[in-house]
Coordinates of C-alpha atoms in Angstrom, one line a residue:
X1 CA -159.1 63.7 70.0
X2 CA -162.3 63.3 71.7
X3 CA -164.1 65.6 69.3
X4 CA -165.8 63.3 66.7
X5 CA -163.9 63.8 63.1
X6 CA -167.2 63.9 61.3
X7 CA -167.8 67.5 62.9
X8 CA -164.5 68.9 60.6
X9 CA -165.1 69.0 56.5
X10 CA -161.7 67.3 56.5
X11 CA -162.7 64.3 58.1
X12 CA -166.0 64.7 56.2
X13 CA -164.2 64.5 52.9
X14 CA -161.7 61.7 53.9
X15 CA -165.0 59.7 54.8
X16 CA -166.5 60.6 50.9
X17 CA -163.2 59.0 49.7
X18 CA -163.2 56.2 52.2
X19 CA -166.8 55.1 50.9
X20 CA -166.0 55.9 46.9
X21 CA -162.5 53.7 47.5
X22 CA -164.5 50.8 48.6
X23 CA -166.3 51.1 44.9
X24 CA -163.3 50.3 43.6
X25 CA -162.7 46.8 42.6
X26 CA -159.2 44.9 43.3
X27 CA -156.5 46.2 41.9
X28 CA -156.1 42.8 39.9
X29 CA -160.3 43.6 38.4
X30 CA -158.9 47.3 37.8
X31 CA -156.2 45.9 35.5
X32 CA -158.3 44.4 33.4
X33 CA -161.0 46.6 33.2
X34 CA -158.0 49.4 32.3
X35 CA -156.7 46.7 29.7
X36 CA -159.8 46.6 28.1
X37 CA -160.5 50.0 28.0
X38 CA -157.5 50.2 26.6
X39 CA -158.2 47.0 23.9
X40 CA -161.5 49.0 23.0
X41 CA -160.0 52.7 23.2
X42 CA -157.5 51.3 20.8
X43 CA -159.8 50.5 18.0
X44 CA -162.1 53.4 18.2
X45 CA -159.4 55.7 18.2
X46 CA -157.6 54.0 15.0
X47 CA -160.6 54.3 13.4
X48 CA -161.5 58.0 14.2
X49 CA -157.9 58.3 13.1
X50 CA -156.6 60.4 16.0
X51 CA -152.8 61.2 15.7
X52 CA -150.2 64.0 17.5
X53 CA -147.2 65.0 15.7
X54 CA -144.1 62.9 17.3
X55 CA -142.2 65.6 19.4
X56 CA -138.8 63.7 18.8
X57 CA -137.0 66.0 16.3
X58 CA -136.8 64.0 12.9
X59 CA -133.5 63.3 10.9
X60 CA -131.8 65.6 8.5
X61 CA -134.5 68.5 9.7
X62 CA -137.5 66.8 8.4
X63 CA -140.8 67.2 8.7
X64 CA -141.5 65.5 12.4
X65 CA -143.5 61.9 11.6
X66 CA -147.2 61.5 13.2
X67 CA -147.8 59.2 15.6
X68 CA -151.4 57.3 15.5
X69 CA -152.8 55.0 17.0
X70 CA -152.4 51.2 16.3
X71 CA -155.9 49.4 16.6
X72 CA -155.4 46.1 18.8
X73 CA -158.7 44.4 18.0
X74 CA -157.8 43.6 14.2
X75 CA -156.3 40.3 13.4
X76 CA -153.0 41.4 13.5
X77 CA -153.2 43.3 16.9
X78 CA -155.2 40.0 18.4
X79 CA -152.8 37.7 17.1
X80 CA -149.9 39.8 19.0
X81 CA -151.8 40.1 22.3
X82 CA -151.9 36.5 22.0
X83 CA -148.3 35.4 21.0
X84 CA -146.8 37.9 23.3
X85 CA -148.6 37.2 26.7
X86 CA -146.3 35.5 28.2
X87 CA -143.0 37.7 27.2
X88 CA -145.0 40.4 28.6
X89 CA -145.5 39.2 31.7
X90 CA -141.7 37.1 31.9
X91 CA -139.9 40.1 30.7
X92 CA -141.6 42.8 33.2
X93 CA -138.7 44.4 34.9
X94 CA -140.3 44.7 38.7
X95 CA -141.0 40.3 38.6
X96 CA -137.4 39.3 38.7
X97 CA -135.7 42.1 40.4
X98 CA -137.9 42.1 43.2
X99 CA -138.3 38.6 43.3
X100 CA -134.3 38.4 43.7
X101 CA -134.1 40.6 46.1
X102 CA -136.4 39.2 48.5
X103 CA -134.6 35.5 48.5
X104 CA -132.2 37.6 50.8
X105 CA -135.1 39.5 52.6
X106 CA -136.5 36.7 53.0
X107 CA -134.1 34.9 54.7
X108 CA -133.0 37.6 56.9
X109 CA -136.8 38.0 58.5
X110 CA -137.3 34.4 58.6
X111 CA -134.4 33.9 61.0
X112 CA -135.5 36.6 62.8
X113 CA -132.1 39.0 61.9
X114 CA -134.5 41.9 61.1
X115 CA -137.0 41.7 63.8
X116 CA -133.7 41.5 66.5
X117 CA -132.2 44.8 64.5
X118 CA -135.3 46.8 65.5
X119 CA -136.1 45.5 68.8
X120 CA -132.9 46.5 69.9
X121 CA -133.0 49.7 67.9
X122 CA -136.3 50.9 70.4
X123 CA -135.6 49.1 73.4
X124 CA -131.7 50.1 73.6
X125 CA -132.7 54.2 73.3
X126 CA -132.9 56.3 76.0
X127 CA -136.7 57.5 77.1
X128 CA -135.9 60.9 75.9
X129 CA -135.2 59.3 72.8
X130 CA -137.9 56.6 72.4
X131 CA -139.8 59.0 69.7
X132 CA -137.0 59.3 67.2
X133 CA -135.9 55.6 67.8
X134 CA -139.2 54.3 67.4
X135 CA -140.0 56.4 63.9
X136 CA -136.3 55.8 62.7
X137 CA -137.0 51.9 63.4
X138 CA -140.0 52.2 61.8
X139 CA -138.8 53.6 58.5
X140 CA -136.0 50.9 58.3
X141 CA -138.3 48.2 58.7
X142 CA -139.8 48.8 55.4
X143 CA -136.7 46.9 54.3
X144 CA -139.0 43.8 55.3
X145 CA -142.4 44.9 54.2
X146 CA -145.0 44.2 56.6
X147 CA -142.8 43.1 59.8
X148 CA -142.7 46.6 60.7
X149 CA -146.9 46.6 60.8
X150 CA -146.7 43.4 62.2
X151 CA -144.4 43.6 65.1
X152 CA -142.9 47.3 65.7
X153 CA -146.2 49.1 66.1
X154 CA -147.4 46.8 68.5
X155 CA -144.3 46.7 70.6
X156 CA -144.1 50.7 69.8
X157 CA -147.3 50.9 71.6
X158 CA -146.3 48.8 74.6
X159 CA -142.9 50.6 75.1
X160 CA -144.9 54.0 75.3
X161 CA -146.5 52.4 78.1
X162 CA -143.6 51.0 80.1
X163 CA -142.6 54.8 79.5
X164 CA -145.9 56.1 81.3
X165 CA -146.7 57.6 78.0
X166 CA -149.7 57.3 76.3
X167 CA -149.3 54.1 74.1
X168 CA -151.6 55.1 70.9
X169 CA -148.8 57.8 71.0
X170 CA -146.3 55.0 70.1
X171 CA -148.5 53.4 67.6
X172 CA -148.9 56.6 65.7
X173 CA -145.7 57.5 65.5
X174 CA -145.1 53.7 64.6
X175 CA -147.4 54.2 62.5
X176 CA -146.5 57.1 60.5
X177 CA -142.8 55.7 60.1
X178 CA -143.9 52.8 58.8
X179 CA -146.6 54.1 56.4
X180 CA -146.1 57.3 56.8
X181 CA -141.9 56.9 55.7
X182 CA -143.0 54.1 53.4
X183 CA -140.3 55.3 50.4
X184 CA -137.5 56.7 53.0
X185 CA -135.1 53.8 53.8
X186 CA -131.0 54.4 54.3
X187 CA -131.0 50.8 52.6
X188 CA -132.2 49.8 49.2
X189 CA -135.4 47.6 49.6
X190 CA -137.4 45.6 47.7
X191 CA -139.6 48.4 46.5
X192 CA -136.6 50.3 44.6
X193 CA -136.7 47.5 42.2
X194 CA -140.2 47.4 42.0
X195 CA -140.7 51.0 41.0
X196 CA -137.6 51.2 38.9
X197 CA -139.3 48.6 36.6
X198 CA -142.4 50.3 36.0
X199 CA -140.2 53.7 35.8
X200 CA -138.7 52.1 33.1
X201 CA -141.2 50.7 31.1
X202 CA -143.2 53.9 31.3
X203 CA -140.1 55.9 30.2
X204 CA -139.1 53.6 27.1
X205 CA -142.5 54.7 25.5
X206 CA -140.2 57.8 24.9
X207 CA -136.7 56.7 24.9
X208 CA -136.7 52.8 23.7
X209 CA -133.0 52.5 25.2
X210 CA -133.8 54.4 28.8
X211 CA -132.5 52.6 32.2
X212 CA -133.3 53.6 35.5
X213 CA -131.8 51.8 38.0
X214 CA -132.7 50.1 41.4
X215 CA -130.9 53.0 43.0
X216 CA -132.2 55.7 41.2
X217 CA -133.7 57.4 44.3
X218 CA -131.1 56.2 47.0
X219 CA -129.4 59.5 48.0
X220 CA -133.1 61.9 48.2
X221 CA -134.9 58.8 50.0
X222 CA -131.6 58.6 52.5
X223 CA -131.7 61.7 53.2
X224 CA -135.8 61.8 54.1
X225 CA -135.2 59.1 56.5
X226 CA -133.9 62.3 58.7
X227 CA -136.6 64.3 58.0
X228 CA -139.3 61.5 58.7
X229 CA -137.5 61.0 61.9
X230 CA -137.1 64.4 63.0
X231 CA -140.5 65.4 61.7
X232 CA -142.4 62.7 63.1
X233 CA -141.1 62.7 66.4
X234 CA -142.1 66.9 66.3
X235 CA -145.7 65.8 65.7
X236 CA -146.0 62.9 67.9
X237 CA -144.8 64.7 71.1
X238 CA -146.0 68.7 70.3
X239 CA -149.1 67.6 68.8
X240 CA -150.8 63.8 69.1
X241 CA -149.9 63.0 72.2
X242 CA -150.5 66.4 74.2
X243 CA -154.4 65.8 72.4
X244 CA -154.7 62.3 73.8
X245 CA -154.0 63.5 77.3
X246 CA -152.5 61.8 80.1
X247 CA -152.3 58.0 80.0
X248 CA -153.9 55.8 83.0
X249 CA -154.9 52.3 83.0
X250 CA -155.3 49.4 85.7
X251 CA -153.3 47.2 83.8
X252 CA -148.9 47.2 84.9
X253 CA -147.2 48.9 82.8
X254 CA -144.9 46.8 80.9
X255 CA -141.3 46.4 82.1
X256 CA -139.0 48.4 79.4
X257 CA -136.5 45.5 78.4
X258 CA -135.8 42.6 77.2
X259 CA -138.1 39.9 78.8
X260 CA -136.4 37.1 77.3
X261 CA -134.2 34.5 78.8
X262 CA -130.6 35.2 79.4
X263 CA -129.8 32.7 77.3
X264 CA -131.1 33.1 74.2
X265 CA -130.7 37.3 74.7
X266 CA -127.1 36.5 74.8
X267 CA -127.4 34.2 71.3
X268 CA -128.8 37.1 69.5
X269 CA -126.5 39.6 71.0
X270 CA -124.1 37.4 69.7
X271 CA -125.5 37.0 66.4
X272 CA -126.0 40.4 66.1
X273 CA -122.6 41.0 66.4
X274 CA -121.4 38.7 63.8
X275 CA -123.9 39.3 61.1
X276 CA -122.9 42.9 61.3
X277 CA -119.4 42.6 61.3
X278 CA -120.5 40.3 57.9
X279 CA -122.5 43.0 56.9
X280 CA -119.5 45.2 57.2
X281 CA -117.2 43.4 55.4
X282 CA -119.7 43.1 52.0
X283 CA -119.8 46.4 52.5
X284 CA -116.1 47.3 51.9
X285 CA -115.3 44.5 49.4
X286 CA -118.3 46.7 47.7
X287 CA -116.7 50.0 48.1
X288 CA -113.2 48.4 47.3
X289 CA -114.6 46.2 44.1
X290 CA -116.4 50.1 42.7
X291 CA -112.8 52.1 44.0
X292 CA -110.2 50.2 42.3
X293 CA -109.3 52.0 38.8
X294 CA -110.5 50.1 35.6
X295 CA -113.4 48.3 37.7
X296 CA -115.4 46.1 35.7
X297 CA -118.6 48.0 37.5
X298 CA -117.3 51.4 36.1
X299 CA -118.6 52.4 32.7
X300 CA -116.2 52.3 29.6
X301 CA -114.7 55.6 30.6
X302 CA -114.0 54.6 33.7
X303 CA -116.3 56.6 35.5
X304 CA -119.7 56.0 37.7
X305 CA -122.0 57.2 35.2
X306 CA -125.5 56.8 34.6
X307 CA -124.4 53.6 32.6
X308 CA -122.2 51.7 35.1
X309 CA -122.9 48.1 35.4
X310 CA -123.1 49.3 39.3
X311 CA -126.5 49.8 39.1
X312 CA -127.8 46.9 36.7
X313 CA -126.3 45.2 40.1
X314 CA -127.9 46.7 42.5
X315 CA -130.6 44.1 42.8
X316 CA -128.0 41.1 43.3
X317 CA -126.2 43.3 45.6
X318 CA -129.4 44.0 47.7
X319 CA -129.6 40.0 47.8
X320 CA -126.3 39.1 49.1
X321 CA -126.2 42.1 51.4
X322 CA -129.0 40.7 53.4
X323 CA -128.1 36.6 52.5
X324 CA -124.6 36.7 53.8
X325 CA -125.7 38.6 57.3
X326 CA -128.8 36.3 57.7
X327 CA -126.9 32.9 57.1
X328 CA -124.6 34.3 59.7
X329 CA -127.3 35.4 62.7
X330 CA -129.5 32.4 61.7
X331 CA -126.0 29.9 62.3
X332 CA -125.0 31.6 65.5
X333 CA -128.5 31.8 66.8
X334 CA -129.6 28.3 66.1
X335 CA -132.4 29.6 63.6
X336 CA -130.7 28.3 60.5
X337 CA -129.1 24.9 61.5
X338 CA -129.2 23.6 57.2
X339 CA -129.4 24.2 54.3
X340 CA -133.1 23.2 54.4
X341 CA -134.0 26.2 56.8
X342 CA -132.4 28.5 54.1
X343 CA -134.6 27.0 51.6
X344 CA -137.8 26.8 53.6
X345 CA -137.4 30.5 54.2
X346 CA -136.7 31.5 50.4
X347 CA -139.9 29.2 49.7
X348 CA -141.9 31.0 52.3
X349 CA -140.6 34.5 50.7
X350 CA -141.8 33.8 48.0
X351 CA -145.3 32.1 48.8
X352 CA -145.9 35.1 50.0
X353 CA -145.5 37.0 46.9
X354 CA -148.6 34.7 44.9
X355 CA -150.5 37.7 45.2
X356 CA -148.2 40.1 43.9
X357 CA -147.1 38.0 41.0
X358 CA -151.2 37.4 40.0
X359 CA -150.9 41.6 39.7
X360 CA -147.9 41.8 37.6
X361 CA -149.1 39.2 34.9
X362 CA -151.8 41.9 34.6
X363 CA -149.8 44.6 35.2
X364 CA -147.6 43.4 31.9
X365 CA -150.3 43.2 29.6
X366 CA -152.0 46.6 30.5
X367 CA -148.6 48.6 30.4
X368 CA -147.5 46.0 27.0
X369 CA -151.2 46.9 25.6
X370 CA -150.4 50.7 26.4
X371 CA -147.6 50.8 24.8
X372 CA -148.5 49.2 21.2
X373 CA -151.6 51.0 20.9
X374 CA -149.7 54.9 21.4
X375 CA -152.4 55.9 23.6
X376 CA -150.1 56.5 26.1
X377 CA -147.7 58.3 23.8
X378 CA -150.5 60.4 22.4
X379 CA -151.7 60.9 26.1
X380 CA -148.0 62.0 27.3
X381 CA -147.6 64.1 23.8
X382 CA -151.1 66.0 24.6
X383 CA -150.4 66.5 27.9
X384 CA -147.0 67.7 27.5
X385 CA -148.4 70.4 25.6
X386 CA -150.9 71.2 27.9
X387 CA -148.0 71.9 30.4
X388 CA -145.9 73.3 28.3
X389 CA -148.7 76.0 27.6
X390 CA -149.3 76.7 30.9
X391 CA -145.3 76.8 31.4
X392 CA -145.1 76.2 35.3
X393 CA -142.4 76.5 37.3
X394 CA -140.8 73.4 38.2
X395 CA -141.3 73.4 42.0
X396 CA -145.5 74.2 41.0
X397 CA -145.3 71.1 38.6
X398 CA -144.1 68.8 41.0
X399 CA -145.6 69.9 44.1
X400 CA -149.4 69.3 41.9
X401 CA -147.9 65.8 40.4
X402 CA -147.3 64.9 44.3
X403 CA -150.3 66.3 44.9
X404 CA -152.5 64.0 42.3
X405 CA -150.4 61.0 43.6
X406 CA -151.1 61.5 47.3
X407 CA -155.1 61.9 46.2
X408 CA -155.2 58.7 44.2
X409 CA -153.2 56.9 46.9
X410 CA -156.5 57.4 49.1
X411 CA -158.3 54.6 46.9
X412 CA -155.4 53.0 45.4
X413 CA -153.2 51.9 48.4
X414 CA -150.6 49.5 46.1
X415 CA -147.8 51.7 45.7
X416 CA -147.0 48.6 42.7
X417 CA -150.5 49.5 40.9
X418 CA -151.1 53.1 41.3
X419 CA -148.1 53.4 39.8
X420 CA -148.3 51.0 36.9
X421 CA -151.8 52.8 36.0
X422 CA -149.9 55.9 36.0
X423 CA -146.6 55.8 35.2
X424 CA -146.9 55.1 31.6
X425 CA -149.4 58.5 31.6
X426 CA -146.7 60.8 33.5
X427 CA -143.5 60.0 33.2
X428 CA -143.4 60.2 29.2
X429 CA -146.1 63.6 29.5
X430 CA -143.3 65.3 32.1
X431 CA -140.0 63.7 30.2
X432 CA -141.4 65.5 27.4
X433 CA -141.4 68.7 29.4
X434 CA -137.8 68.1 30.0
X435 CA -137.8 65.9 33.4
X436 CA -136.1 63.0 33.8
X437 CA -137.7 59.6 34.8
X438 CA -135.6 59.4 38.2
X439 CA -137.1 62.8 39.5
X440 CA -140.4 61.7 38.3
X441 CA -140.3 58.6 40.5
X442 CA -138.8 60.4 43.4
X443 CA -141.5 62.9 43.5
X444 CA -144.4 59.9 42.9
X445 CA -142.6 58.4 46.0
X446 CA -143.3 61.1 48.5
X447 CA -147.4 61.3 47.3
X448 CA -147.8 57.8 47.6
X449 CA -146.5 57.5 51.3
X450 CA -148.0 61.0 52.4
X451 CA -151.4 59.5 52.8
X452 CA -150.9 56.2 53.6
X453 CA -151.8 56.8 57.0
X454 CA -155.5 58.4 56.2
X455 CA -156.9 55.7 54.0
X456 CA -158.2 52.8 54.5
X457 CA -157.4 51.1 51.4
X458 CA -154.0 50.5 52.9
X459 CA -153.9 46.7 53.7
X460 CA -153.0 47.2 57.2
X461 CA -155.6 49.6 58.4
X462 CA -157.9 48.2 59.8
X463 CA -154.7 46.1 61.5
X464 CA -153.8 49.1 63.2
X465 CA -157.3 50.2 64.0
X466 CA -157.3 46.1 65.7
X467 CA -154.0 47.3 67.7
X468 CA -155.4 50.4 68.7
X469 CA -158.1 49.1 70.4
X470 CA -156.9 47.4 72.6
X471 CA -155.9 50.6 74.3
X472 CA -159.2 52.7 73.6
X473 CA -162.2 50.6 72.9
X474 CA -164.7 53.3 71.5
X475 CA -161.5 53.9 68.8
X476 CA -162.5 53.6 64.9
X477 CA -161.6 54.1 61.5
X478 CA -162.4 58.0 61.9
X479 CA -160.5 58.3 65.2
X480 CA -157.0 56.7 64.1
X481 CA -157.7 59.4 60.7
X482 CA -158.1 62.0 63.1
X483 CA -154.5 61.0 65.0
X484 CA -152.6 60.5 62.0
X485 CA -153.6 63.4 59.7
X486 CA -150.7 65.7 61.5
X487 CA -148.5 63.0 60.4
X488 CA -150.1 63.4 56.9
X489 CA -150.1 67.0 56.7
X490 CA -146.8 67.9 58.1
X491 CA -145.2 65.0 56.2
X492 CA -146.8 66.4 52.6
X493 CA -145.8 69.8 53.0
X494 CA -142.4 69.4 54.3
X495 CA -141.1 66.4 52.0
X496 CA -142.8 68.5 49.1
X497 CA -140.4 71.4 49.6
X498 CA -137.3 69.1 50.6
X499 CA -137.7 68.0 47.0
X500 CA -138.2 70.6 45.5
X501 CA -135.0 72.2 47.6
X502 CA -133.1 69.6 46.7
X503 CA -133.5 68.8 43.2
X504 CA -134.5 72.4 41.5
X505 CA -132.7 75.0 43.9
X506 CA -129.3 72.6 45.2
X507 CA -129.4 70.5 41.8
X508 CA -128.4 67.5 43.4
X509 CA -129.2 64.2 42.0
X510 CA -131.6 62.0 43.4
X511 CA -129.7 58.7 43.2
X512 CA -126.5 57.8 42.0
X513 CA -126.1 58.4 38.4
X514 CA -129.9 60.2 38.4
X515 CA -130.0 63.2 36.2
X516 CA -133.0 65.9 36.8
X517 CA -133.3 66.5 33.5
X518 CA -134.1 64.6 30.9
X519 CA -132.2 65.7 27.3
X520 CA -134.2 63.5 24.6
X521 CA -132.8 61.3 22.0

């Protein structure tokens, strides 16, 4: 780690694509510039008159219709841009569903439920066992967006160090849980909703009628909690920390515990206790409610299908799954003594989402836009036949797809707007292949958490590099690339061929209810 990064091409070209991502503009600017490419795209296609034969097979065997493109800058294309701008943005799926879901999040985090959960996760572990706890910690925090940035890779860091291990060792493995495992959770989060939303949108362009549910990934992302956990604690202690070398420093190490007073310990251990057991119990009225024969959340045949109201209720289950639990620690613990705390800490949720909700109003129009004009349908159609011509094998495919998405998450770090600028390009063009819209985002997932750890356009990056220097002051941007591109490497090529194992040679589903292949209309 003491060699400089600049001396290796890799850590040249991750610097070329650190300096071209700072070209770009916000991802707010980016949305409109893309909406009015797409405004003026529109209109000079229309009148070029550039059309693809609709691949949908036509009624009664005739002759397929064309599909051309519908110029937006007339009077009639302004005057629905116009009329329709707020519908676009109120009826984008990702706003409310995600916005439900945190009310519980938020609650939970305020009164400080989710913090306790993974405190005592990593300081509970034995020291042979600080690596996995640590990642496995990590990866569940992303149930709470950025407390895991926030809090577990600092106290990751100092726990190393009680260890007499090297503490940038704990931040990177941290680190790579948190960033690294961004899409693997055993728990739905607030980003299933998120990208089921835009997964939908994208995939109605094609199939008006298409639903992808909140939990459309559940059972692959479960599953790669393992293998972040297993993985990353392989790397961290075989590879980053035998390269940092032996830790030393003046400073006492820090006692591995629980500093707190005795008294307010044994609150949370109490609280902990009872919002689990609450936890437990929403958990098998859920299982009981879906188990009981003719359940109202079992489609009309009785069966969990892809249609079962289950999964439209995913989202309010998410919310009451975290709500009850929270309400619970918060009483016990004294953190939520009324019903004005409860309140405070929804409001505060969502203050914290102003910046988020400015992007999907933008968001809305550009994928709305998108959609009338059939650009993105005469994009998918091309490009479909493109692929189809060069007739890949599935695991090829979707090992370049992941590919493209981890080299566009180096200057796009929003998983929420790299995937609303593509989305509506490849989940049509590879549904059209044949795939359906659940593998798609399942295999957009792993790209877009690969490199997380390697590019500075990820919000918290230069947090980290703040964190980490405490520990070495010389460290920079380059430096912290250089410790976590074995997380980045190993991660990409391993989740890569888990999916593709799983999905194209076990043919298991991705998520309750998830085909793998999509069978048209």
């Amino acid at each position: 780690m003491t060699t400089t990064p600049r001396r290796f091409p890799a850590f040249q070209l991750i610097h070329i694509v650190e300096r071209l991502g700072n070209l770009l503009p916000h991802p707010v600017t980016l949305f409109v510039l893309m909406s009015a490419v797409v405004l003026a795209g529109s209109a000079v296609a229309s009148w070029l008159g550039v059309a693809v034969a609709d691949p949908r097979p036509a009624a009664g065997g005739d002759v397929p219709p064309m599909i051309e493109v519908v110029n937006l800058l007339n009077a009639e294309g302004l005057t629905r841009i116009l009329t329709a701008m707020v519908p676009n943005f109120t009826g984008f799926a990702p706003l409310g569903t995600v916005l439900v879901a945190l009310l519980g999040v938020g609650v939970a985090e305020k009164c400080g439920l989710i913090e306790a959960c993974m405190r005592r996760l990593v300081l509970a572990a034995p020291r042979r066992w600080v690596s996995p706890a640590v990642i496995f910690a990590a990866v569940m925090s992303n149930t709470a967006g950025e407390l895991g940035y926030v809090v577990l890779i600092p106290l990751a860091a100092i726990i190393f160090q009680s260890c007499g291990r090297h503490p940038l060792a704990g931040l990177a493995a941290a680190f790579a849980g948190v960033s690294g495992g961004y899409s693997a959770n055993l728990m739905l989060g607030t980003v299933d909703p998120l990208l089921a939303g835009i997964t939908q949108a994208s995939a109605q362009l094609v199939a008006p009628d298409y639903s992808v549910s909140a939990a459309a990934n559940w059972y692959f992302m479960a599953a790669s909690t393992l293998m972040i956990t297993l993985v990353g604690s392989w790397v961290t202690e075989r590879v980053v920390e035998p390269a940092l070398g032996p830790w030393s420093s003046e400073q006492a190490p820090v006692p591995h515990g629980d500093d707190r007073d005795a008294s307010r310990a044994a609150r949370e251990t109490r609280g902990l206790m009872a919002a689990g057991a609450v936890f437990l119990v929403c958990l098998a009225a859920v299982v009981a409610a879906v188990w009981v024969p003719g359940s109202p959340l079992r489609d009309a045949q009785g069966e969990l299908g892809a249609k079962a109201p289950l999964y439209g209720a995913v989202v309010a289950l998410i919310f009451l799954c975290f709500l009850l639990p929270a309400l619970t620690y918060g009483r016990v613990t004294g953190t939520m003594r009324s019903d004005r705390d409860v309140i405070e800490a929804m409001s505060s949720a969502m203050t914290s989402m102003g910046p988020y909700i400015v992007l999907v109003f933008f968001a809305a129009q550009f994928i709305a836009w998108f959609n009338w004009s059939n650009l993105g349908t005469i994009l998918a159609v091309t490009g479909a036949q493109f692929l189809h011509v060069l007739d890949l094998p599935a695991p090829a495919l979707f090992a370049g797809f992941i590919l493209v998405c981890a080299v566009l998450n180096l200057m796009i770090g929003s998983a929420s707007a790299q995937w609303a600028l593509t989305a509506p390009v490849f989940v049509p063009m590879l549904m059209l292949v044949g795939y359906a819209p659940e593998v798609i985002q399942g295999a957009y997932r792993i790209g877009d958490s690969v490199t997380n750890l390697i590019t500075p356009m990820m919000s918290y990056f230069g947090l980290i590099v703040a964190v980490a220097a405490r520990y070495r002051k010389d460290i920079g941007v380059g430096t912290l690339m250089s410790m976590m591109l074995p997380y980045s490497v190993a991660f990409g090529i391993i989740w890569s061929a888990m999916f593709c194992l799983w999905v194209f040679a076990l043919g298991w589903p991705v998520g309750p209810g998830s085909e793998t292949y999509f069978q048209g209309s």
